[in-house]
CSV table of N, CA and C in Angstrom, one decimal:
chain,number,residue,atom,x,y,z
A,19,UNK,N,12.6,-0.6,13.6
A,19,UNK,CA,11.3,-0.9,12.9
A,19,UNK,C,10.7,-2.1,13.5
A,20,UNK,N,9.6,-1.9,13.8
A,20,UNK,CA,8.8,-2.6,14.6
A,20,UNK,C,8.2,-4.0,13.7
A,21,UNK,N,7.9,-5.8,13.9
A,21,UNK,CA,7.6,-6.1,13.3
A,21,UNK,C,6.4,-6.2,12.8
A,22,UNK,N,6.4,-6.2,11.4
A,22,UNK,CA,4.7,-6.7,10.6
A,22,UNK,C,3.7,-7.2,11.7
A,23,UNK,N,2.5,-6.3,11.5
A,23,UNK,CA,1.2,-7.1,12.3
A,23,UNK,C,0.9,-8.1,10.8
A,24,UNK,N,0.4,-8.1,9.9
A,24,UNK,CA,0.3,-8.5,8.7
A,24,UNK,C,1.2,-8.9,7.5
A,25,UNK,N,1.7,-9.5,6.9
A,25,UNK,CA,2.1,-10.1,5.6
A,25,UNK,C,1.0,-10.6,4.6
A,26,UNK,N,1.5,-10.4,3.1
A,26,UNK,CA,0.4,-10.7,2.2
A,26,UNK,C,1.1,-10.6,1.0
A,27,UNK,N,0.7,-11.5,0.1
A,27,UNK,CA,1.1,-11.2,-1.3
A,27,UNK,C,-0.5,-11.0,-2.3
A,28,UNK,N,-0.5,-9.7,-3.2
A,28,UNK,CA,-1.3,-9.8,-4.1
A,28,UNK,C,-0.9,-10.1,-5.5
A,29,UNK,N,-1.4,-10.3,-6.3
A,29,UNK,CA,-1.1,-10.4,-7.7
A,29,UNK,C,-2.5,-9.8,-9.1
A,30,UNK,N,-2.3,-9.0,-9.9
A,30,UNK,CA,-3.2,-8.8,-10.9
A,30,UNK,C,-2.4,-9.0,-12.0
A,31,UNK,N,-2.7,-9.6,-13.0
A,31,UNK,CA,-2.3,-10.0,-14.5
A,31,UNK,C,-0.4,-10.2,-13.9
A,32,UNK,N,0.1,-9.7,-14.4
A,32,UNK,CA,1.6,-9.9,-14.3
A,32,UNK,C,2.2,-9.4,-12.7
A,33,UNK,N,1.3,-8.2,-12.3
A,33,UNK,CA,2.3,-7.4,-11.2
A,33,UNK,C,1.8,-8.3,-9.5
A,34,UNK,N,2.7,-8.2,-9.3
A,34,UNK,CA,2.8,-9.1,-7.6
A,34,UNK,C,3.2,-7.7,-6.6
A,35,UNK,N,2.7,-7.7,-5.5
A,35,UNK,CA,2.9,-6.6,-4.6
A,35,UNK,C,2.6,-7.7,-3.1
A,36,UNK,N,4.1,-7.5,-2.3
A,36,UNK,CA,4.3,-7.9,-1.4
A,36,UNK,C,4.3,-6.8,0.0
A,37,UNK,N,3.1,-7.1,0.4
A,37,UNK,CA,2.5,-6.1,1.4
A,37,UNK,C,2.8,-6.2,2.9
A,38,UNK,N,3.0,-5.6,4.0
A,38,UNK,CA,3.1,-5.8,5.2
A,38,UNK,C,2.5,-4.6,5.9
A,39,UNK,N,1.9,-5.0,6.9
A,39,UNK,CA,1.1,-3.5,7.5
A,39,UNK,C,1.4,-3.8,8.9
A,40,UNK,N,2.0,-2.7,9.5
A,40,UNK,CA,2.3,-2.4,11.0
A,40,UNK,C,1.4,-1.2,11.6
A,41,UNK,N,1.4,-1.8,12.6
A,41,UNK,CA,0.3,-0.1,13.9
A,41,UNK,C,1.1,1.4,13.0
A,42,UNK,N,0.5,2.0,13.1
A,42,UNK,CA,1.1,3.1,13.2
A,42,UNK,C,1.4,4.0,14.0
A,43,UNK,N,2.9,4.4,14.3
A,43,UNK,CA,3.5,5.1,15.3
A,43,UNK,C,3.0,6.2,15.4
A,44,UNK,N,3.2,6.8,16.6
A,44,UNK,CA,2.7,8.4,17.5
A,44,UNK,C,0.9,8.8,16.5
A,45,UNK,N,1.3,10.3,16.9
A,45,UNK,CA,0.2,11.0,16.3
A,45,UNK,C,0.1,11.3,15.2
A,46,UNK,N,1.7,11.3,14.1
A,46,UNK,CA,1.7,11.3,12.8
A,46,UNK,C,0.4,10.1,11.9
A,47,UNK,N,-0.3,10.7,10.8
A,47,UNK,CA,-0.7,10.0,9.9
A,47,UNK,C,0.2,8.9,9.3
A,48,UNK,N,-0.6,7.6,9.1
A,48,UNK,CA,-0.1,6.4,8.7
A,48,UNK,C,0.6,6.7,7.1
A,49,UNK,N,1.6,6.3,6.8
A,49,UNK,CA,2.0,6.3,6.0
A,49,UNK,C,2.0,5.1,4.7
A,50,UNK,N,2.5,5.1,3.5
A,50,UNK,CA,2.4,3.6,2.2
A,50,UNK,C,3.8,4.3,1.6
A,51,UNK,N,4.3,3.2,1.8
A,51,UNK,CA,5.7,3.3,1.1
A,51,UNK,C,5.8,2.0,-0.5
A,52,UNK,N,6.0,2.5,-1.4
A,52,UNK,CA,6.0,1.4,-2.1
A,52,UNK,C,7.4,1.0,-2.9
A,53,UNK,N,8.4,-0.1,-2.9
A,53,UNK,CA,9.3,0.3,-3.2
A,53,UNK,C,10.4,1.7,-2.6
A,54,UNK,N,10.3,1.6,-1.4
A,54,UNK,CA,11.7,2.8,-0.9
A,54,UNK,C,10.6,4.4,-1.6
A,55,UNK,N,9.5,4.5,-1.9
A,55,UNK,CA,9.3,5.5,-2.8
A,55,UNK,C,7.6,6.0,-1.8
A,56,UNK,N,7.7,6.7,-1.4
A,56,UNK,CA,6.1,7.7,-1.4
A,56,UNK,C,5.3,7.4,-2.2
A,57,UNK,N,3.8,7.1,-1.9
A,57,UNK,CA,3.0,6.6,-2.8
A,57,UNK,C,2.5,7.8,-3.4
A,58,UNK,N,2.5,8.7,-3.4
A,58,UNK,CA,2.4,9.8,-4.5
A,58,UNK,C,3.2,9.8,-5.6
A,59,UNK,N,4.5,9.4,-5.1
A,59,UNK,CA,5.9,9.4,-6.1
A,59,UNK,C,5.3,8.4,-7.2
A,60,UNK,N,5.6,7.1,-6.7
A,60,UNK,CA,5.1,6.2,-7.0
A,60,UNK,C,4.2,5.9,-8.1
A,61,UNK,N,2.8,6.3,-7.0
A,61,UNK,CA,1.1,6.6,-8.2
A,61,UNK,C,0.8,7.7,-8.2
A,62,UNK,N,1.2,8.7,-9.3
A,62,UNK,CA,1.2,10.1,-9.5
A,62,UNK,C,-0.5,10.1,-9.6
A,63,UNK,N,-1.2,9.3,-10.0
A,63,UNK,CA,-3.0,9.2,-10.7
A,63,UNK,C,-3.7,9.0,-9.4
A,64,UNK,N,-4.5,9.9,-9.3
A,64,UNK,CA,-5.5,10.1,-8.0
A,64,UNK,C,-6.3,8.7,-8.0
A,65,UNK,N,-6.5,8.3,-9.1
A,65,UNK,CA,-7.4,7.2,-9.3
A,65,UNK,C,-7.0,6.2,-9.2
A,66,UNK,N,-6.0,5.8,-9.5
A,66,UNK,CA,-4.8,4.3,-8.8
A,66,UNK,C,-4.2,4.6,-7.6
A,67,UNK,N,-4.2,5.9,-6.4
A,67,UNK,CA,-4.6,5.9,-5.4
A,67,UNK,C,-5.8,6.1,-4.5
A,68,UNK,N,-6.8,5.7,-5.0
A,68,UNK,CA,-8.0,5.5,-4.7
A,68,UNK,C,-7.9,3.8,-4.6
A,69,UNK,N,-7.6,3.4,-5.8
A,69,UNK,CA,-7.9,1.8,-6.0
A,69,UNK,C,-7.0,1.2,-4.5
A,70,UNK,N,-6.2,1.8,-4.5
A,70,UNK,CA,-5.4,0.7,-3.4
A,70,UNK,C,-5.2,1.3,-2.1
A,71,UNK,N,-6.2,2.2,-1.8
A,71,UNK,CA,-6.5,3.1,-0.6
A,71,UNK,C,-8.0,2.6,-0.1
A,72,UNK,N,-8.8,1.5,-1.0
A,72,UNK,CA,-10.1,1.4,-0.9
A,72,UNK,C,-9.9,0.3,0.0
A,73,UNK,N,-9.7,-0.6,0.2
A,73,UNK,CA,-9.6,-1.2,1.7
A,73,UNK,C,-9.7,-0.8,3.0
A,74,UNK,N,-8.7,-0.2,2.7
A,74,UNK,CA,-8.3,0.3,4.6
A,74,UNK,C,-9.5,1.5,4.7
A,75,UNK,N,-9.5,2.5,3.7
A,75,UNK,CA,-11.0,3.6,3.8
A,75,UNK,C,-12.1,2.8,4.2
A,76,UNK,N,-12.7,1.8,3.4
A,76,UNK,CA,-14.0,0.7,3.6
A,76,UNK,C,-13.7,0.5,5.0
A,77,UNK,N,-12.8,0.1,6.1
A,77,UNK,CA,-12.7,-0.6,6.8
A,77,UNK,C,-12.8,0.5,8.1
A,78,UNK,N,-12.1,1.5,7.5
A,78,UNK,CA,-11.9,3.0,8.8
A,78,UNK,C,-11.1,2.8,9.1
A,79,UNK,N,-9.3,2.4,9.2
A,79,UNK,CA,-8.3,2.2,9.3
A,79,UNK,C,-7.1,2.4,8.2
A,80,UNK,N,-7.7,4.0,7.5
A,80,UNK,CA,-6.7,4.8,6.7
A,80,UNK,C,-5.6,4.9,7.5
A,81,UNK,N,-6.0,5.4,8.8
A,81,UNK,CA,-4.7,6.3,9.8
A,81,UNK,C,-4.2,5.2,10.5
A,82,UNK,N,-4.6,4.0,10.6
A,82,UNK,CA,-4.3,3.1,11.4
A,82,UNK,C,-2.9,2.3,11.1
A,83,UNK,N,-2.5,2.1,9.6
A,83,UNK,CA,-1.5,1.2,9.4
A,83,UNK,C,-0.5,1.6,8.5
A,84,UNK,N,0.7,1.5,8.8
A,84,UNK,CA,1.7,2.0,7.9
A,84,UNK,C,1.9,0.8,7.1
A,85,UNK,N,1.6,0.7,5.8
A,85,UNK,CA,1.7,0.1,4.5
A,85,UNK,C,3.5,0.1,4.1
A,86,UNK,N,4.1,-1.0,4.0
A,86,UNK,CA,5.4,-1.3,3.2
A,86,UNK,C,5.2,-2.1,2.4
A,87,UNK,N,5.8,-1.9,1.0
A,87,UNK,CA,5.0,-2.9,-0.5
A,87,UNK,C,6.5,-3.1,-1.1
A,88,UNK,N,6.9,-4.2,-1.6
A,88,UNK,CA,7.7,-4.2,-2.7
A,88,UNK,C,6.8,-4.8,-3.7
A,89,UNK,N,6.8,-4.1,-4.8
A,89,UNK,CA,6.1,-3.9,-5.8
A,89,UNK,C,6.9,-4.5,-7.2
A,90,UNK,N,6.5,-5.5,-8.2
A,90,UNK,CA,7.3,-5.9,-9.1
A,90,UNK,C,6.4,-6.3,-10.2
A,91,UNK,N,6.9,-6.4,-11.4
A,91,UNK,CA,6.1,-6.7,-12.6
A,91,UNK,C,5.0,-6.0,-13.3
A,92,UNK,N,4.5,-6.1,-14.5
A,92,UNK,CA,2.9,-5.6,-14.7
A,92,UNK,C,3.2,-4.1,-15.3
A,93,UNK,N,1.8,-3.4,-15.1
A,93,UNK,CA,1.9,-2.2,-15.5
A,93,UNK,C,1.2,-1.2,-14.2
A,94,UNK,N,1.2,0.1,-14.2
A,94,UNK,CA,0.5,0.5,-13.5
A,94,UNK,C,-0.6,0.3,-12.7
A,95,UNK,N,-1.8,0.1,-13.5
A,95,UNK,CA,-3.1,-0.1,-13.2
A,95,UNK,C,-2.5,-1.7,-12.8
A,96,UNK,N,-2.6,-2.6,-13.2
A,96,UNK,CA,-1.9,-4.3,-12.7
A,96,UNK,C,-1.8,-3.8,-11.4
A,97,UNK,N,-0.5,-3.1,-11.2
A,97,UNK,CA,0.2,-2.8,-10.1
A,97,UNK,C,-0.9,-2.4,-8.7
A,98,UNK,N,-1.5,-1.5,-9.5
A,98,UNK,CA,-2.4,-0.5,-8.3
A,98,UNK,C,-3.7,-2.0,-7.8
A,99,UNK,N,-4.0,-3.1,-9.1
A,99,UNK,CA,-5.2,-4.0,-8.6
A,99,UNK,C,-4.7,-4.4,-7.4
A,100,UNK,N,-2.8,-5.2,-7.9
A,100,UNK,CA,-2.4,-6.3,-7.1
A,100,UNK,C,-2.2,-5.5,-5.6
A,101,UNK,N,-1.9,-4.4,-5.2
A,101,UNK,CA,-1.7,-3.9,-3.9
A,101,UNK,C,-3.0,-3.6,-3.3
């Protein structure tokens, strides 16, 4: 595993989400792992992955970065602000 281009902590109401974003390898699509877990697994709600997919979309760098989160506290929606 290659190291972090990026480190970051967010926080909304209670939940903290500790972020790191690296290049993304080969031709595969960039991946978000949150907690050891698929962000589908994860945020089953298309709409709390929207909220924390709107960054890198705004910027044009969806495919660009493989997202690693440990994720802790809060509730869902908290969760989806702080990432």
């Amino acid at each position: 595993m290659s190291k972090p281009l990026v480190q970051s902590t967010g926080r909304r109401k209670e939940a903290v989400a500790r972020v790191r974003l690296r290049p993304s390898e080969g031709e595969e699509s960039a991946t978000i792992t949150i907690n050891g877990r698929d962000v589908e697994d994860f945020f089953p709600n298309p709409t709390h992955r929207m909220i924390l997919t709107e960054p890198l979309r705004l910027t044009q760098h969806e495919e660009t970065y493989d997202v690693d989160v440990t994720m802790h506290g809060g509730g869902v929606t908290g969760q989806a602000g702080a990432l």
